[in-house]
């Protein structure tokens, strides 16, 4: 802290007599007079050392007040002398804090806050250009103020951060003194405040409306002259046809209507494996973990092995048949061999509306270990739908053992079972074995 003028060499040193003297007998009047003198000393302070002296005087006043025997107010309307003096000391401390600095550390703190802002924000293309301009201006300001070379790097966010880090190093190396270099520090503080304001004004994604964000990302670039309405749906269909998974994810994240969410999910389902990018799988797995049946169904269409562990947790959810149906089918489409025994166990569950899904899933997986439990189900289950599903599943597995198990039921009265048995016999007669023999670790139903 300084007024910027050099002190004359023959200036007399301050003496202890110039400092306020703490009263020996502390009363409201004596301490108030003491604080008046401290306030005058604060107003006259020119250096950090002067302010340190004031701080010490205030600490003395605070200690004396805590030990003083001041009268308590006799009624609620009477002023509390102790509280009034405590309040005045607090006000003087606040004024003391305001009088300190600025310090080089304040500038460095502001620059580090700017770095955090730059790294954490999502900038639009326009916003990033504005950030680059702000840092270039600040770098030039620091270079001129400190008389150093600061070459700004503005290729990307990392380069911008490196530029600001080099500026903080330059400020630290300058070893600025709060008194001797007060003017320089004040100039740097002004530049840092301008940088913060410029960053605040730079365009971020959150500043844009939904359609502005989509427009900036090029979501609508695929639209031709003819389009359906709403235009978001029309663009979505074009992106589905082109296989632009990232754009569908963008729409799913940005367009919060149930209508557009449904169409985004349907697009993924139709695309199947074509849509199985890492980002799409992350989105759908997150939804599957929340038991979203549509997401589970889509993961099956994508044959997403990554979903197997999550889906296995839902196999025994007998209280939610719809979740089980979606899960069984998805595990089958994925071809999850880990699910063979859990699904075989469900061939004996009570719900005969869900059992067919377990049987068909085993057929889709095509693992020969499922032959025995499926054959048992085909022979003994009372539900025609379940037996039909078991017959179909055995024929999909296609080993000789599986085909023979189906062919035995060529006299079955249930049409689908009879049809599957006839097809199995035809395959056997042709000498075609489409699968592999069951191994010794076949699951049990």
Coordinates of C-alpha atoms in Angstrom, one line a residue, residues 30-431:
X30 CA -12.3 6.0 27.2
X31 CA -12.5 3.0 24.8
X32 CA -14.5 5.1 22.3
X33 CA -11.8 7.8 22.4
X34 CA -9.2 5.2 21.9
X35 CA -11.1 3.8 18.9
X36 CA -11.4 7.3 17.5
X37 CA -7.6 7.6 17.5
X38 CA -7.2 4.2 15.9
X39 CA -9.6 5.2 13.2
X40 CA -7.6 8.3 12.5
X41 CA -4.4 6.2 12.3
X42 CA -6.2 3.9 9.9
X43 CA -7.2 6.8 7.7
X44 CA -3.6 8.1 7.7
X45 CA -2.0 4.7 7.0
X46 CA 0.1 4.6 3.8
X47 CA 1.9 1.3 4.0
X48 CA 1.2 -2.3 4.9
X49 CA 3.3 -1.8 8.0
X50 CA 1.0 1.1 9.1
X51 CA -1.9 -1.2 8.6
X52 CA -0.2 -4.0 10.6
X53 CA 0.1 -1.4 13.5
X54 CA -3.6 -0.6 13.3
X55 CA -4.5 -4.3 13.4
X56 CA -2.4 -4.7 16.6
X57 CA -4.2 -1.7 18.1
X58 CA -7.6 -3.2 17.3
X59 CA -6.6 -6.5 18.9
X60 CA -5.6 -4.7 22.0
X61 CA -8.9 -2.9 22.1
X62 CA -10.7 -6.2 21.7
X63 CA -8.8 -7.8 24.5
X64 CA -9.5 -4.8 26.8
X65 CA -13.1 -4.8 26.0
X66 CA -13.5 -8.5 26.8
X67 CA -12.0 -7.9 30.3
X68 CA -13.8 -4.6 30.9
X69 CA -16.6 -4.3 33.6
X70 CA -19.2 -2.4 31.6
X71 CA -22.7 -2.0 33.0
X72 CA -25.5 -4.1 31.5
X73 CA -28.5 -2.4 30.1
X74 CA -31.4 -2.1 32.6
X75 CA -34.1 -2.5 30.0
X76 CA -34.5 -3.7 26.4
X77 CA -34.6 -0.1 25.0
X78 CA -31.3 0.9 26.6
X79 CA -28.2 0.6 24.4
X80 CA -25.9 -2.3 25.2
X81 CA -22.5 -0.5 25.5
X82 CA -20.5 -3.7 25.1
X83 CA -22.3 -4.7 21.9
X84 CA -21.9 -1.2 20.5
X85 CA -18.2 -1.2 21.1
X86 CA -17.8 -4.7 19.6
X87 CA -19.7 -3.6 16.5
X88 CA -17.4 -0.6 16.1
X89 CA -14.3 -2.7 16.4
X90 CA -15.7 -5.1 13.8
X91 CA -16.4 -2.1 11.4
X92 CA -12.9 -0.9 11.8
X93 CA -11.5 -4.4 11.1
X94 CA -13.7 -4.4 7.9
X95 CA -12.2 -1.0 6.9
X96 CA -8.8 -2.3 7.6
X97 CA -9.3 -5.3 5.3
X98 CA -10.6 -3.0 2.6
X99 CA -7.5 -0.8 2.9
X100 CA -5.1 -3.6 2.4
X101 CA -3.7 -4.6 -0.9
X102 CA -4.1 -5.1 -3.7
X103 CA -1.5 -8.0 -3.8
X104 CA 0.1 -9.9 -6.6
X105 CA -1.6 -13.0 -5.0
X106 CA -5.0 -11.5 -5.8
X107 CA -4.1 -11.3 -9.5
X108 CA -2.8 -14.9 -9.5
X109 CA -6.0 -16.1 -7.7
X110 CA -8.1 -14.4 -10.4
X111 CA -6.1 -16.0 -13.2
X112 CA -6.4 -19.4 -11.6
X113 CA -10.2 -18.9 -11.3
X114 CA -10.2 -18.0 -15.0
X115 CA -8.3 -21.3 -15.8
X116 CA -10.9 -23.3 -13.8
X117 CA -13.7 -21.5 -15.7
X118 CA -12.1 -22.2 -19.1
X119 CA -11.6 -25.9 -18.4
X120 CA -15.0 -26.6 -16.9
X121 CA -17.2 -24.6 -19.3
X122 CA -18.7 -25.9 -22.6
X123 CA -17.9 -23.2 -25.1
X124 CA -19.6 -22.8 -28.5
X125 CA -17.3 -22.1 -31.5
X126 CA -18.1 -18.4 -31.2
X127 CA -17.5 -18.5 -27.5
X128 CA -14.1 -20.2 -27.8
X129 CA -13.1 -17.4 -30.3
X130 CA -14.2 -14.8 -27.7
X131 CA -12.1 -16.6 -25.0
X132 CA -9.1 -16.6 -27.2
X133 CA -9.5 -12.9 -27.8
X134 CA -9.8 -12.2 -24.1
X135 CA -6.6 -14.1 -23.3
X136 CA -4.7 -12.5 -26.0
X137 CA -5.7 -9.1 -24.7
X138 CA -4.8 -10.0 -21.1
X139 CA -1.5 -11.4 -22.2
X140 CA -0.7 -8.2 -24.0
X141 CA -1.7 -6.2 -20.9
X142 CA 0.5 -8.2 -18.6
X143 CA 3.4 -8.0 -21.0
X144 CA 3.2 -4.2 -21.2
X145 CA 2.7 -3.8 -17.4
X146 CA 5.6 -6.1 -16.4
X147 CA 7.8 -5.5 -19.4
X148 CA 8.1 -9.2 -20.2
X149 CA 7.4 -11.3 -23.3
X150 CA 4.2 -13.3 -23.1
X151 CA 3.4 -15.3 -26.3
X152 CA -0.2 -16.4 -26.2
X153 CA -1.0 -19.9 -27.4
X154 CA -4.6 -20.2 -28.7
X155 CA -4.9 -23.4 -30.6
X156 CA -7.3 -25.1 -28.2
X157 CA -8.4 -25.0 -24.5
X158 CA -5.2 -26.7 -23.3
X159 CA -3.1 -24.1 -25.1
X160 CA -5.1 -21.3 -23.6
X161 CA -4.6 -22.7 -20.1
X162 CA -0.9 -23.0 -20.7
X163 CA -0.8 -19.3 -21.7
X164 CA -2.5 -18.3 -18.4
X165 CA -0.2 -20.5 -16.4
X166 CA 2.8 -18.9 -18.0
X167 CA 1.3 -15.5 -17.0
X168 CA 1.0 -16.5 -13.3
X169 CA 4.6 -17.6 -13.4
X170 CA 5.6 -14.2 -14.8
X171 CA 3.7 -12.4 -12.0
X172 CA 5.3 -14.6 -9.4
X173 CA 8.8 -14.0 -10.8
X174 CA 8.2 -10.2 -10.7
X175 CA 8.2 -10.5 -6.9
X176 CA 5.9 -7.4 -6.6
X177 CA 5.7 -5.6 -3.3
X178 CA 2.3 -4.4 -2.0
X179 CA 3.8 -0.9 -1.2
X180 CA 6.6 -0.3 -3.6
X181 CA 4.7 -1.8 -6.6
X182 CA 1.1 -0.8 -5.7
X183 CA 0.5 0.9 -9.0
X184 CA 1.7 -2.0 -11.0
X185 CA -0.4 -4.5 -9.0
X186 CA -3.5 -2.3 -9.4
X187 CA -3.0 -2.3 -13.1
X188 CA -2.7 -6.1 -13.2
X189 CA -5.8 -6.4 -11.0
X190 CA -7.7 -4.2 -13.5
X191 CA -6.6 -6.5 -16.3
X192 CA -7.6 -9.7 -14.4
X193 CA -11.0 -8.2 -13.7
X194 CA -11.4 -7.4 -17.4
X195 CA -10.4 -11.0 -18.3
X196 CA -13.0 -12.4 -15.9
X197 CA -15.7 -10.1 -17.3
X198 CA -14.8 -11.1 -20.9
X199 CA -15.0 -14.8 -20.0
X200 CA -18.4 -14.2 -18.3
X201 CA -19.6 -12.6 -21.6
X202 CA -18.2 -15.4 -23.9
X203 CA -20.9 -17.7 -25.4
X204 CA -21.4 -21.0 -23.7
X205 CA -23.7 -23.9 -24.7
X206 CA -25.9 -23.2 -21.7
X207 CA -26.5 -19.7 -23.0
X208 CA -28.2 -21.0 -26.1
X209 CA -31.8 -22.2 -26.5
X210 CA -32.3 -25.8 -27.6
X211 CA -32.8 -25.1 -31.3
X212 CA -29.8 -22.7 -31.2
X213 CA -27.7 -25.5 -29.8
X214 CA -28.9 -28.0 -32.5
X215 CA -28.3 -25.4 -35.2
X216 CA -24.8 -24.7 -33.9
X217 CA -24.0 -28.4 -33.9
X218 CA -25.2 -28.8 -37.5
X219 CA -28.2 -30.9 -36.6
X220 CA -30.4 -29.3 -39.2
X221 CA -27.8 -29.3 -42.0
X222 CA -29.3 -32.6 -43.4
X223 CA -32.6 -31.0 -44.2
X224 CA -33.5 -30.5 -47.8
X225 CA -36.2 -28.5 -49.4
X226 CA -39.0 -30.9 -48.5
X227 CA -39.4 -31.8 -44.9
X228 CA -41.9 -33.1 -42.4
X229 CA -43.0 -31.2 -39.4
X230 CA -41.8 -30.8 -36.7
X231 CA -38.5 -30.1 -38.4
X232 CA -36.6 -31.8 -35.6
X233 CA -38.3 -35.1 -36.4
X234 CA -37.5 -34.6 -40.1
X235 CA -33.9 -34.1 -39.3
X236 CA -33.9 -37.1 -37.0
X237 CA -35.1 -39.4 -39.8
X238 CA -32.4 -38.1 -42.1
X239 CA -29.7 -38.7 -39.5
X240 CA -31.1 -42.2 -38.9
X241 CA -30.8 -43.0 -42.6
X242 CA -27.3 -41.6 -42.7
X243 CA -26.3 -43.5 -39.6
X244 CA -25.4 -40.3 -37.7
X245 CA -25.6 -41.8 -34.2
X246 CA -24.0 -38.7 -32.5
X247 CA -26.7 -36.5 -33.9
X248 CA -29.5 -38.8 -32.6
X249 CA -27.8 -38.7 -29.2
X250 CA -27.7 -34.9 -29.4
X251 CA -31.4 -34.8 -30.2
X252 CA -32.2 -37.3 -27.3
X253 CA -30.2 -35.1 -24.9
X254 CA -31.5 -31.7 -26.1
X255 CA -35.1 -32.3 -27.1
X256 CA -36.9 -33.2 -23.9
X257 CA -40.3 -33.9 -25.3
X258 CA -41.8 -37.4 -24.9
X259 CA -42.5 -37.3 -28.7
X260 CA -38.9 -36.8 -29.7
X261 CA -37.5 -39.1 -27.0
X262 CA -39.8 -41.9 -28.4
X263 CA -38.7 -41.3 -31.9
X264 CA -35.0 -41.2 -31.0
X265 CA -35.3 -44.5 -29.2
X266 CA -37.2 -46.0 -32.1
X267 CA -34.4 -44.8 -34.4
X268 CA -31.8 -46.7 -32.3
X269 CA -34.0 -49.8 -32.3
X270 CA -34.3 -49.8 -36.1
X271 CA -30.6 -49.2 -36.6
X272 CA -29.7 -52.0 -34.2
X273 CA -26.0 -52.9 -34.4
X274 CA -25.3 -49.8 -36.7
X275 CA -26.1 -47.6 -33.7
X276 CA -23.9 -49.5 -31.2
X277 CA -21.2 -46.8 -30.7
X278 CA -19.6 -46.3 -27.3
X279 CA -21.5 -43.2 -26.6
X280 CA -24.9 -44.8 -27.5
X281 CA -24.1 -47.9 -25.4
X282 CA -23.3 -45.6 -22.4
X283 CA -26.6 -43.8 -22.8
X284 CA -28.6 -47.0 -23.1
X285 CA -26.8 -48.9 -20.4
X286 CA -27.5 -45.9 -18.0
X287 CA -31.2 -46.2 -18.9
X288 CA -31.2 -50.0 -18.6
X289 CA -29.8 -49.7 -15.1
X290 CA -32.9 -47.7 -14.3
X291 CA -35.0 -50.6 -15.7
X292 CA -36.2 -48.8 -18.8
X293 CA -37.7 -51.6 -20.9
X294 CA -37.2 -49.7 -24.2
X295 CA -33.5 -49.3 -23.6
X296 CA -33.2 -53.0 -22.7
X297 CA -35.0 -54.0 -25.9
X298 CA -32.6 -51.8 -27.9
X299 CA -29.5 -53.2 -26.3
X300 CA -30.8 -56.6 -27.4
X301 CA -31.2 -55.3 -31.0
X302 CA -27.6 -54.0 -30.8
X303 CA -26.4 -57.4 -29.5
X304 CA -24.6 -55.5 -26.8
X305 CA -22.4 -57.9 -24.8
X306 CA -21.8 -55.0 -22.4
X307 CA -25.4 -55.2 -21.2
X308 CA -25.2 -58.8 -20.1
X309 CA -24.2 -58.2 -16.5
X310 CA -26.9 -55.7 -15.9
X311 CA -29.6 -57.8 -17.6
X312 CA -28.8 -60.9 -15.6
X313 CA -29.8 -59.0 -12.5
X314 CA -33.4 -58.8 -13.8
X315 CA -33.9 -62.4 -14.7
X316 CA -35.4 -63.3 -11.3
X317 CA -37.7 -60.2 -11.1
X318 CA -40.9 -62.3 -11.1
X319 CA -42.8 -59.3 -9.7
X320 CA -42.3 -57.4 -13.0
X321 CA -43.2 -59.8 -15.9
X322 CA -42.8 -57.1 -18.5
X323 CA -39.3 -56.4 -17.4
X324 CA -38.5 -60.1 -17.5
X325 CA -39.9 -60.4 -21.1
X326 CA -37.8 -57.6 -22.3
X327 CA -34.7 -58.9 -20.5
X328 CA -35.1 -62.5 -21.7
X329 CA -35.5 -61.5 -25.3
X330 CA -32.5 -59.1 -25.1
X331 CA -30.3 -61.8 -23.5
X332 CA -31.3 -64.1 -26.3
X333 CA -30.5 -61.6 -29.0
X334 CA -27.2 -60.8 -27.4
X335 CA -26.4 -64.5 -27.4
X336 CA -25.3 -64.4 -23.7
X337 CA -24.0 -67.8 -22.8
X338 CA -23.9 -66.7 -19.2
X339 CA -27.7 -66.5 -19.2
X340 CA -28.3 -70.2 -20.2
X341 CA -28.7 -71.6 -16.6
X342 CA -30.6 -68.6 -15.3
X343 CA -33.0 -68.8 -18.2
X344 CA -33.3 -72.6 -17.9
X345 CA -34.4 -72.1 -14.3
X346 CA -37.2 -69.8 -15.5
X347 CA -38.7 -72.6 -17.6
X348 CA -40.3 -73.7 -14.3
X349 CA -41.6 -70.3 -13.1
X350 CA -45.4 -70.0 -12.5
X351 CA -46.2 -67.3 -15.1
X352 CA -46.9 -69.1 -18.3
X353 CA -46.9 -65.8 -20.1
X354 CA -43.2 -65.3 -19.3
X355 CA -42.0 -68.9 -19.7
X356 CA -42.2 -68.8 -23.5
X357 CA -39.8 -65.9 -23.5
X358 CA -37.3 -67.9 -21.5
X359 CA -37.6 -70.8 -24.0
X360 CA -37.2 -68.6 -27.0
X361 CA -34.2 -66.8 -25.5
X362 CA -32.5 -70.1 -25.0
X363 CA -33.1 -70.9 -28.7
X364 CA -31.7 -67.5 -29.8
X365 CA -28.6 -68.1 -27.7
X366 CA -28.2 -71.5 -29.4
X367 CA -26.2 -73.2 -26.6
X368 CA -26.5 -77.0 -26.7
X369 CA -26.5 -77.0 -22.8
X370 CA -30.1 -75.9 -23.0
X371 CA -31.3 -79.0 -24.9
X372 CA -32.2 -81.1 -21.9
X373 CA -34.3 -78.5 -20.0
X374 CA -36.0 -77.5 -23.2
X375 CA -36.8 -81.1 -24.1
X376 CA -38.2 -81.6 -20.6
X377 CA -40.4 -78.5 -21.0
X378 CA -41.6 -79.7 -24.4
X379 CA -42.6 -83.0 -23.0
X380 CA -44.2 -81.9 -19.7
X381 CA -45.3 -78.3 -19.7
X382 CA -49.1 -77.8 -19.7
X383 CA -49.0 -74.6 -21.7
X384 CA -49.3 -74.9 -25.4
X385 CA -47.5 -71.6 -25.9
X386 CA -44.6 -72.7 -23.7
X387 CA -44.3 -76.1 -25.5
X388 CA -44.4 -74.3 -28.9
X389 CA -41.6 -72.0 -27.8
X390 CA -39.5 -74.9 -26.5
X391 CA -40.0 -76.7 -29.8
X392 CA -38.9 -73.7 -31.8
X393 CA -35.9 -73.2 -29.5
X394 CA -34.7 -76.7 -29.9
X395 CA -34.9 -76.5 -33.6
X396 CA -32.8 -73.3 -33.5
X397 CA -30.2 -75.0 -31.4
X398 CA -30.1 -77.6 -34.2
X399 CA -27.9 -80.4 -32.7
X400 CA -29.0 -83.9 -33.5
X401 CA -30.1 -84.4 -29.9
X402 CA -32.2 -81.2 -30.1
X403 CA -33.8 -82.1 -33.4
X404 CA -34.6 -85.6 -32.2
X405 CA -36.2 -84.2 -29.1
X406 CA -38.5 -82.1 -31.3
X407 CA -39.1 -84.8 -33.9
X408 CA -40.6 -87.1 -31.3
X409 CA -43.6 -84.8 -31.1
X410 CA -44.8 -85.1 -34.7
X411 CA -48.1 -86.3 -33.5
X412 CA -48.6 -83.3 -31.2
X413 CA -52.1 -81.7 -31.5
X414 CA -50.6 -78.2 -31.0
X415 CA -50.1 -77.0 -34.6
X416 CA -46.9 -75.0 -34.0
X417 CA -45.3 -78.0 -32.1
X418 CA -46.3 -80.3 -34.9
X419 CA -44.9 -78.0 -37.5
X420 CA -41.6 -77.7 -35.7
X421 CA -41.4 -81.5 -35.3
X422 CA -42.0 -82.0 -39.0
X423 CA -39.2 -79.4 -39.9
X424 CA -36.9 -81.2 -37.4
X425 CA -37.6 -84.6 -39.1
X426 CA -36.9 -83.1 -42.5
X427 CA -33.5 -81.8 -41.2
X428 CA -32.7 -85.1 -39.7
X429 CA -33.7 -87.0 -42.9
X430 CA -31.4 -84.7 -44.9
X431 CA -28.6 -85.5 -42.5

